[in-house]
Amino acid sequence: MKPVLLVDFGSTNTKVTAVDVENCQILGTAAAYTTVETDINEGLHNALEIMEKTTGHLEFEERYACSSAAGGLKMISIGLVPELTAQASREASLGAGAKVWKTYSFNLTKGDMKEIEEYHPDIILLTGGTDGGNSECILYNAEMLSQLSYDCPIVIAGNRCAADECAEILKDRSISICENVMPRLGELNIEPTQKQIREIFLKRIVQGKGLSEASDLVSGIIMPTPSAMLTAMELLSDGWEDHRGIGELVGVDLGGATTDVYSIAEGNPANMATVMKGIQEPYAKRSVEGDIGMRYSVQGILEAAGDRKIAKLSGLNRQKIPQLVEYLASHTDYIPDNEEMEKLDFALACAAVETAVARHAGSLEQVYTPCGLTYLQSGKDLRRVKYVVVTGGALIHAKHTEEIASHALFDESAPGSLRPENAEILIDRKYILAAMGLLSQHYPAAALEIMKKEIAYYGHKE
Amino acid sequence: MDKKKLVIGVIGADVHAVGISILQHAFEDAGFDVTNLGVMVSQEEYISAAIETGADAILVSSLYGHGELDCRGLRDKCDEAGLKGILLYVGGNIVVGKQPFDEVEKRFKAMGFNRVFGPGTAPETTIAALYEDFGIKASEKE
Ligand code: B12
């Protein structure tokens, strides 16, 4: 047996997962409450104590951690045109596991600068222009950023012809220059930038947030939690060397404040007659819905779905819903203790999953031309994806997880929303995905085997 | 000399895809940096692409006869988006049926197009016009 400990430092919870990498087994999992104020080691100790009650004492040979504590990796993205480089810049940051507070396009204003100062991001991603294209905007924005009052790391990944001049303008700052996130129009190139963001996260952010205090217990926080999650989903989908993955998948992580959706899929148009619009999207894509969450952002669910829909899904009286939702929003640690609230939570979860996956997935628009129907697709066509993996406390501990998750699927009443048509629902019951993303950095084969066993095999039986 | 940058595409709900790829290759061979947006391109897409790539000209293609409707307002939107004075060309089968070309040309010029090309225009004609409008002399060509 070779026990390895994987830790996920969250903002309210520290989760621990112990695995035996030799036999590809989960030894135990546990979680303990943490707050920003308390030393994060305390949560870790508590979680370990809870876990060792069932596993017995374990001598860990290796320990790895990911973190979304202290607000996660806070970023802002800057590009030129909203649906072009600004979106590419946003995709790059999200895929690196960041919390993208805001994406700016065109020239930054004084008001924008004030906002940025107040938000105090950990990293700024500055892009704009294709290679050889527009350089005025990125230079102007570099000039604006040179006035920031603190030394925020800035990743420059725009028009390569403007890179040297940007570096000159920002020469007193911590900058790194990467390949353009959009070297040619519509073409995405985000991996180099993501690698750079992760490096900065390791070098600067972890220390800065007092997370390194945990370093005596953990060989190192190696990635932001969402990045671990995305890595795990990619591994489960693609496989590793001659170990096969399960194929294209969509992942949904329903939380209290946000809902993250992942897709590991090409998403190409289903037929030749479909014309693609907008930028090419990443094969491994992460989106975050900041207004969709079961507690802090519960109002956003109601707004997106409408009270009629929530009433229908829950069977509750429409008039009552706003007041109950209000209660949830102000009691963020509330767990339903009566039938009415259980029904409401169920309905909200269904609507949250549906809204978040619909926003993540591509859309198909019918256009009537003089010669008949043609189709315009933007985003990814996920209809042929075969698996939907659900994770997150709000989902895996719910009573009707499978039914809630089925709202991620294609809906005939909204045929333009390209969600999976015939996908099997897999549940991350032990909440191990982020841990497996971490483990995969050193033991990819073991991480894959464990996920296949725990999620692909056991995960579909209710 | 820096390559001049062109944004090209077929406007509106038009799906005629062959001509535009021929134009792309012809323009690239003539020494231009070409961003081809393909078919079914909206006015907004031309403009966004021109801003991002820092384009020197937008060449609109229309084959299916509805070009006049599709092109209306493009110049105003360019002005609005800060692409003041960008070169605008249009060509293909830009109107329905066979209409006297000088009238068609007049209407499209009134819409703000710098040059209007009739059916069956050879790529060489357009390339010569581009050289002229950019002030590129024969000796500078690649
Ligand atoms: C193939 C074809 C189709 C195919 C297109 C397949 C595809 N995905 O590309 C299909 C069957 C889908 C089709 C559909 C239609 N078509 Co059709 N189609 C043709 C056809 C036979 C050939 C087009 C072609 O590829 N030509 C070869 C290329 C190389 O030439 P080109 O496109 O003209 O482009 C050259 C020049 O025009 C010029 N050029 C083009 N754009 C620009 C722009 C600038 C700025 C400049 C300077 C030059 C320039 O340079 C290009 C390269 O040399 C033409 C008839 C013809 N022989 O031209 C009709 C034709 C274009 N179609 C026509 C019509 C009406 C239609 C339909 C409306 C209905 C129909 N009758 O079928 C639909 C419209 C669909 C839609 N939403 O767009 C008409 C247009 C009439 C008009 N404008 O008044 C034509 C002319 C046939 C006709 N005589 O009636 N079509």
PDB file of N, CA and C in Angstrom, chain B residues 45-102:
ATOM      1  N   GLU B  45     -19.925  41.386 -37.848  1.00  0.00           N
ATOM      2  CA  GLU B  45     -18.744  40.523 -37.913  1.00  0.00           C
ATOM      3  C   GLU B  45     -17.620  41.150 -38.737  1.00  0.00           C
ATOM      4  N   TYR B  46     -17.970  41.765 -39.862  1.00  0.00           N
ATOM      5  CA  TYR B  46     -16.939  42.447 -40.649  1.00  0.00           C
ATOM      6  C   TYR B  46     -16.257  43.504 -39.784  1.00  0.00           C
ATOM      7  N   ILE B  47     -17.062  44.242 -39.055  1.00  0.00           N
ATOM      8  CA  ILE B  47     -16.525  45.361 -38.292  1.00  0.00           C
ATOM      9  C   ILE B  47     -15.638  44.877 -37.150  1.00  0.00           C
ATOM     10  N   SER B  48     -16.134  43.883 -36.399  1.00  0.00           N
ATOM     11  CA  SER B  48     -15.329  43.337 -35.304  1.00  0.00           C
ATOM     12  C   SER B  48     -14.007  42.806 -35.833  1.00  0.00           C
ATOM     13  N   ALA B  49     -14.069  42.082 -36.927  1.00  0.00           N
ATOM     14  CA  ALA B  49     -12.857  41.494 -37.493  1.00  0.00           C
ATOM     15  C   ALA B  49     -11.896  42.587 -37.946  1.00  0.00           C
ATOM     16  N   ALA B  50     -12.437  43.646 -38.546  1.00  0.00           N
ATOM     17  CA  ALA B  50     -11.581  44.721 -39.042  1.00  0.00           C
ATOM     18  C   ALA B  50     -10.897  45.453 -37.888  1.00  0.00           C
ATOM     19  N   ILE B  51     -11.613  45.617 -36.770  1.00  0.00           N
ATOM     20  CA  ILE B  51     -11.012  46.285 -35.613  1.00  0.00           C
ATOM     21  C   ILE B  51      -9.878  45.423 -35.068  1.00  0.00           C
ATOM     22  N   GLU B  52     -10.171  44.168 -34.832  1.00  0.00           N
ATOM     23  CA  GLU B  52      -9.214  43.268 -34.184  1.00  0.00           C
ATOM     24  C   GLU B  52      -7.967  43.059 -35.044  1.00  0.00           C
ATOM     25  N   THR B  53      -8.155  42.950 -36.362  1.00  0.00           N
ATOM     26  CA  THR B  53      -7.003  42.694 -37.227  1.00  0.00           C
ATOM     27  C   THR B  53      -6.356  43.978 -37.724  1.00  0.00           C
ATOM     28  N   GLY B  54      -6.938  45.116 -37.383  1.00  0.00           N
ATOM     29  CA  GLY B  54      -6.394  46.383 -37.856  1.00  0.00           C
ATOM     30  C   GLY B  54      -6.449  46.474 -39.376  1.00  0.00           C
ATOM     31  N   ALA B  55      -7.578  46.089 -39.948  1.00  0.00           N
ATOM     32  CA  ALA B  55      -7.676  45.952 -41.404  1.00  0.00           C
ATOM     33  C   ALA B  55      -7.619  47.296 -42.122  1.00  0.00           C
ATOM     34  N   ASP B  56      -7.120  47.256 -43.377  1.00  0.00           N
ATOM     35  CA  ASP B  56      -7.062  48.441 -44.214  1.00  0.00           C
ATOM     36  C   ASP B  56      -8.252  48.522 -45.155  1.00  0.00           C
ATOM     37  N   ALA B  57      -8.901  47.370 -45.396  1.00  0.00           N
ATOM     38  CA  ALA B  57     -10.059  47.370 -46.293  1.00  0.00           C
ATOM     39  C   ALA B  57     -10.985  46.216 -45.970  1.00  0.00           C
ATOM     40  N   ILE B  58     -12.286  46.436 -46.227  1.00  0.00           N
ATOM     41  CA  ILE B  58     -13.270  45.364 -46.119  1.00  0.00           C
ATOM     42  C   ILE B  58     -13.819  45.115 -47.509  1.00  0.00           C
ATOM     43  N   LEU B  59     -13.759  43.855 -47.959  1.00  0.00           N
ATOM     44  CA  LEU B  59     -14.296  43.505 -49.270  1.00  0.00           C
ATOM     45  C   LEU B  59     -15.516  42.610 -49.092  1.00  0.00           C
ATOM     46  N   VAL B  60     -16.657  43.159 -49.461  1.00  0.00           N
ATOM     47  CA  VAL B  60     -17.912  42.447 -49.262  1.00  0.00           C
ATOM     48  C   VAL B  60     -18.305  41.731 -50.540  1.00  0.00           C
ATOM     49  N   SER B  61     -18.650  40.468 -50.395  1.00  0.00           N
ATOM     50  CA  SER B  61     -19.102  39.702 -51.544  1.00  0.00           C
ATOM     51  C   SER B  61     -20.568  39.356 -51.357  1.00  0.00           C
ATOM     52  N   SER B  62     -21.332  39.434 -52.456  1.00  0.00           N
ATOM     53  CA  SER B  62     -22.734  39.039 -52.394  1.00  0.00           C
ATOM     54  C   SER B  62     -23.112  38.418 -53.718  1.00  0.00           C
ATOM     55  N   LEU B  63     -23.665  37.216 -53.674  1.00  0.00           N
ATOM     56  CA  LEU B  63     -23.971  36.491 -54.910  1.00  0.00           C
ATOM     57  C   LEU B  63     -25.453  36.257 -55.124  1.00  0.00           C
ATOM     58  N   TYR B  64     -26.239  36.231 -54.079  1.00  0.00           N
ATOM     59  CA  TYR B  64     -27.600  35.708 -54.197  1.00  0.00           C
ATOM     60  C   TYR B  64     -28.659  36.759 -54.520  1.00  0.00           C
ATOM     61  N   GLY B  65     -28.246  37.985 -54.759  1.00  0.00           N
ATOM     62  CA  GLY B  65     -29.199  38.976 -55.217  1.00  0.00           C
ATOM     63  C   GLY B  65     -29.753  39.934 -54.176  1.00  0.00           C
ATOM     64  N   HIS B  66     -29.423  39.667 -52.894  1.00  0.00           N
ATOM     65  CA  HIS B  66     -29.969  40.544 -51.853  1.00  0.00           C
ATOM     66  C   HIS B  66     -28.927  41.510 -51.292  1.00  0.00           C
ATOM     67  N   GLY B  67     -27.858  41.706 -52.062  1.00  0.00           N
ATOM     68  CA  GLY B  67     -26.742  42.506 -51.585  1.00  0.00           C
ATOM     69  C   GLY B  67     -27.122  43.920 -51.186  1.00  0.00           C
ATOM     70  N   GLU B  68     -28.070  44.485 -51.906  1.00  0.00           N
ATOM     71  CA  GLU B  68     -28.403  45.877 -51.652  1.00  0.00           C
ATOM     72  C   GLU B  68     -28.987  46.065 -50.242  1.00  0.00           C
ATOM     73  N   LEU B  69     -29.869  45.133 -49.890  1.00  0.00           N
ATOM     74  CA  LEU B  69     -30.454  45.181 -48.543  1.00  0.00           C
ATOM     75  C   LEU B  69     -29.400  44.922 -47.474  1.00  0.00           C
ATOM     76  N   ASP B  70     -28.580  43.883 -47.732  1.00  0.00           N
ATOM     77  CA  ASP B  70     -27.593  43.459 -46.728  1.00  0.00           C
ATOM     78  C   ASP B  70     -26.537  44.519 -46.449  1.00  0.00           C
ATOM     79  N   CYS B  71     -26.218  45.318 -47.486  1.00  0.00           N
ATOM     80  CA  CYS B  71     -25.101  46.260 -47.353  1.00  0.00           C
ATOM     81  C   CYS B  71     -25.506  47.603 -46.746  1.00  0.00           C
ATOM     82  N   ARG B  72     -26.782  47.836 -46.696  1.00  0.00           N
ATOM     83  CA  ARG B  72     -27.265  49.129 -46.223  1.00  0.00           C
ATOM     84  C   ARG B  72     -26.773  49.429 -44.804  1.00  0.00           C
ATOM     85  N   GLY B  73     -26.190  50.583 -44.601  1.00  0.00           N
ATOM     86  CA  GLY B  73     -25.795  50.990 -43.247  1.00  0.00           C
ATOM     87  C   GLY B  73     -24.410  50.542 -42.830  1.00  0.00           C
ATOM     88  N   LEU B  74     -23.734  49.761 -43.680  1.00  0.00           N
ATOM     89  CA  LEU B  74     -22.414  49.261 -43.280  1.00  0.00           C
ATOM     90  C   LEU B  74     -21.425  50.407 -43.069  1.00  0.00           C
ATOM     91  N   ARG B  75     -21.427  51.379 -43.985  1.00  0.00           N
ATOM     92  CA  ARG B  75     -20.493  52.502 -43.846  1.00  0.00           C
ATOM     93  C   ARG B  75     -20.755  53.275 -42.540  1.00  0.00           C
ATOM     94  N   ASP B  76     -22.028  53.505 -42.232  1.00  0.00           N
ATOM     95  CA  ASP B  76     -22.354  54.242 -41.002  1.00  0.00           C
ATOM     96  C   ASP B  76     -21.842  53.483 -39.786  1.00  0.00           C
ATOM     97  N   LYS B  77     -22.040  52.166 -39.807  1.00  0.00           N
ATOM     98  CA  LYS B  77     -21.592  51.371 -38.658  1.00  0.00           C
ATOM     99  C   LYS B  77     -20.076  51.388 -38.540  1.00  0.00           C
ATOM    100  N   CYS B  78     -19.389  51.408 -39.681  1.00  0.00           N
ATOM    101  CA  CYS B  78     -17.928  51.496 -39.645  1.00  0.00           C
ATOM    102  C   CYS B  78     -17.501  52.811 -38.979  1.00  0.00           C
ATOM    103  N   ASP B  79     -18.149  53.881 -39.396  1.00  0.00           N
ATOM    104  CA  ASP B  79     -17.835  55.194 -38.814  1.00  0.00           C
ATOM    105  C   ASP B  79     -18.048  55.154 -37.311  1.00  0.00           C
ATOM    106  N   GLU B  80     -19.182  54.578 -36.935  1.00  0.00           N
ATOM    107  CA  GLU B  80     -19.559  54.493 -35.526  1.00  0.00           C
ATOM    108  C   GLU B  80     -18.518  53.704 -34.721  1.00  0.00           C
ATOM    109  N   ALA B  81     -17.976  52.657 -35.346  1.00  0.00           N
ATOM    110  CA  ALA B  81     -17.051  51.780 -34.636  1.00  0.00           C
ATOM    111  C   ALA B  81     -15.614  52.275 -34.679  1.00  0.00           C
ATOM    112  N   GLY B  82     -15.411  53.462 -35.219  1.00  0.00           N
ATOM    113  CA  GLY B  82     -14.065  54.018 -35.235  1.00  0.00           C
ATOM    114  C   GLY B  82     -13.253  53.615 -36.456  1.00  0.00           C
ATOM    115  N   LEU B  83     -13.881  52.951 -37.418  1.00  0.00           N
ATOM    116  CA  LEU B  83     -13.165  52.561 -38.642  1.00  0.00           C
ATOM    117  C   LEU B  83     -13.353  53.653 -39.696  1.00  0.00           C
ATOM    118  N   LYS B  84     -13.084  54.876 -39.315  1.00  0.00           N
ATOM    119  CA  LYS B  84     -13.310  56.003 -40.211  1.00  0.00           C
ATOM    120  C   LYS B  84     -12.432  55.883 -41.444  1.00  0.00           C
ATOM    121  N   GLY B  85     -13.059  56.041 -42.614  1.00  0.00           N
ATOM    122  CA  GLY B  85     -12.297  56.064 -43.850  1.00  0.00           C
ATOM    123  C   GLY B  85     -11.771  54.723 -44.309  1.00  0.00           C
ATOM    124  N   ILE B  86     -12.168  53.632 -43.681  1.00  0.00           N
ATOM    125  CA  ILE B  86     -11.689  52.329 -44.144  1.00  0.00           C
ATOM    126  C   ILE B  86     -12.224  52.074 -45.559  1.00  0.00           C
ATOM    127  N   LEU B  87     -11.386  51.453 -46.388  1.00  0.00           N
ATOM    128  CA  LEU B  87     -11.761  51.182 -47.771  1.00  0.00           C
ATOM    129  C   LEU B  87     -12.835  50.098 -47.817  1.00  0.00           C
ATOM    130  N   LEU B  88     -13.947  50.364 -48.525  1.00  0.00           N
ATOM    131  CA  LEU B  88     -15.022  49.376 -48.668  1.00  0.00           C
ATOM    132  C   LEU B  88     -15.233  49.041 -50.131  1.00  0.00           C
ATOM    133  N   TYR B  89     -15.122  47.731 -50.463  1.00  0.00           N
ATOM    134  CA  TYR B  89     -15.420  47.267 -51.824  1.00  0.00           C
ATOM    135  C   TYR B  89     -16.602  46.315 -51.751  1.00  0.00           C
ATOM    136  N   VAL B  90     -17.356  46.237 -52.857  1.00  0.00           N
ATOM    137  CA  VAL B  90     -18.396  45.218 -52.936  1.00  0.00           C
ATOM    138  C   VAL B  90     -18.375  44.610 -54.333  1.00  0.00           C
ATOM    139  N   GLY B  91     -18.676  43.297 -54.404  1.00  0.00           N
ATOM    140  CA  GLY B  91     -18.673  42.647 -55.714  1.00  0.00           C
ATOM    141  C   GLY B  91     -19.438  41.339 -55.707  1.00  0.00           C
ATOM    142  N   GLY B  92     -19.560  40.742 -56.878  1.00  0.00           N
ATOM    143  CA  GLY B  92     -20.325  39.499 -57.031  1.00  0.00           C
ATOM    144  C   GLY B  92     -21.536  39.745 -57.897  1.00  0.00           C
ATOM    145  N   ASN B  93     -22.633  39.055 -57.611  1.00  0.00           N
ATOM    146  CA  ASN B  93     -23.906  39.362 -58.288  1.00  0.00           C
ATOM    147  C   ASN B  93     -24.748  40.138 -57.292  1.00  0.00           C
ATOM    148  N   ILE B  94     -24.440  41.431 -57.160  1.00  0.00           N
ATOM    149  CA  ILE B  94     -24.917  42.160 -55.991  1.00  0.00           C
ATOM    150  C   ILE B  94     -26.378  42.558 -56.042  1.00  0.00           C
ATOM    151  N   VAL B  95     -26.997  42.463 -57.216  1.00  0.00           N
ATOM    152  CA  VAL B  95     -28.435  42.768 -57.277  1.00  0.00           C
ATOM    153  C   VAL B  95     -29.161  41.657 -58.020  1.00  0.00           C
ATOM    154  N   VAL B  96     -30.483  41.694 -57.958  1.00  0.00           N
ATOM    155  CA  VAL B  96     -31.285  40.673 -58.623  1.00  0.00           C
ATOM    156  C   VAL B  96     -31.279  40.908 -60.135  1.00  0.00           C
ATOM    157  N   GLY B  97     -31.047  39.821 -60.860  1.00  0.00           N
ATOM    158  CA  GLY B  97     -31.176  39.860 -62.308  1.00  0.00           C
ATOM    159  C   GLY B  97     -30.167  40.770 -62.989  1.00  0.00           C
ATOM    160  N   LYS B  98     -30.483  41.152 -64.222  1.00  0.00           N
ATOM    161  CA  LYS B  98     -29.556  41.988 -64.988  1.00  0.00           C
ATOM    162  C   LYS B  98     -30.048  43.429 -64.978  1.00  0.00           C
ATOM    163  N   GLN B  99     -29.420  44.268 -64.214  1.00  0.00           N
ATOM    164  CA  GLN B  99     -29.769  45.689 -64.176  1.00  0.00           C
ATOM    165  C   GLN B  99     -28.580  46.452 -64.745  1.00  0.00           C
ATOM    166  N   PRO B 100     -28.840  47.650 -65.335  1.00  0.00           N
ATOM    167  CA  PRO B 100     -27.713  48.432 -65.874  1.00  0.00           C
ATOM    168  C   PRO B 100     -26.678  48.686 -64.776  1.00  0.00           C
ATOM    169  N   PHE B 101     -25.417  48.320 -65.059  1.00  0.00           N
ATOM    170  CA  PHE B 101     -24.421  48.350 -64.001  1.00  0.00           C
ATOM    171  C   PHE B 101     -24.127  49.749 -63.473  1.00  0.00           C
ATOM    172  N   ASP B 102     -24.164  50.753 -64.362  1.00  0.00           N
ATOM    173  CA  ASP B 102     -23.812  52.096 -63.850  1.00  0.00           C
ATOM    174  C   ASP B 102     -24.812  52.595 -62.811  1.00  0.00           C
TER     175      ASP B 102
END
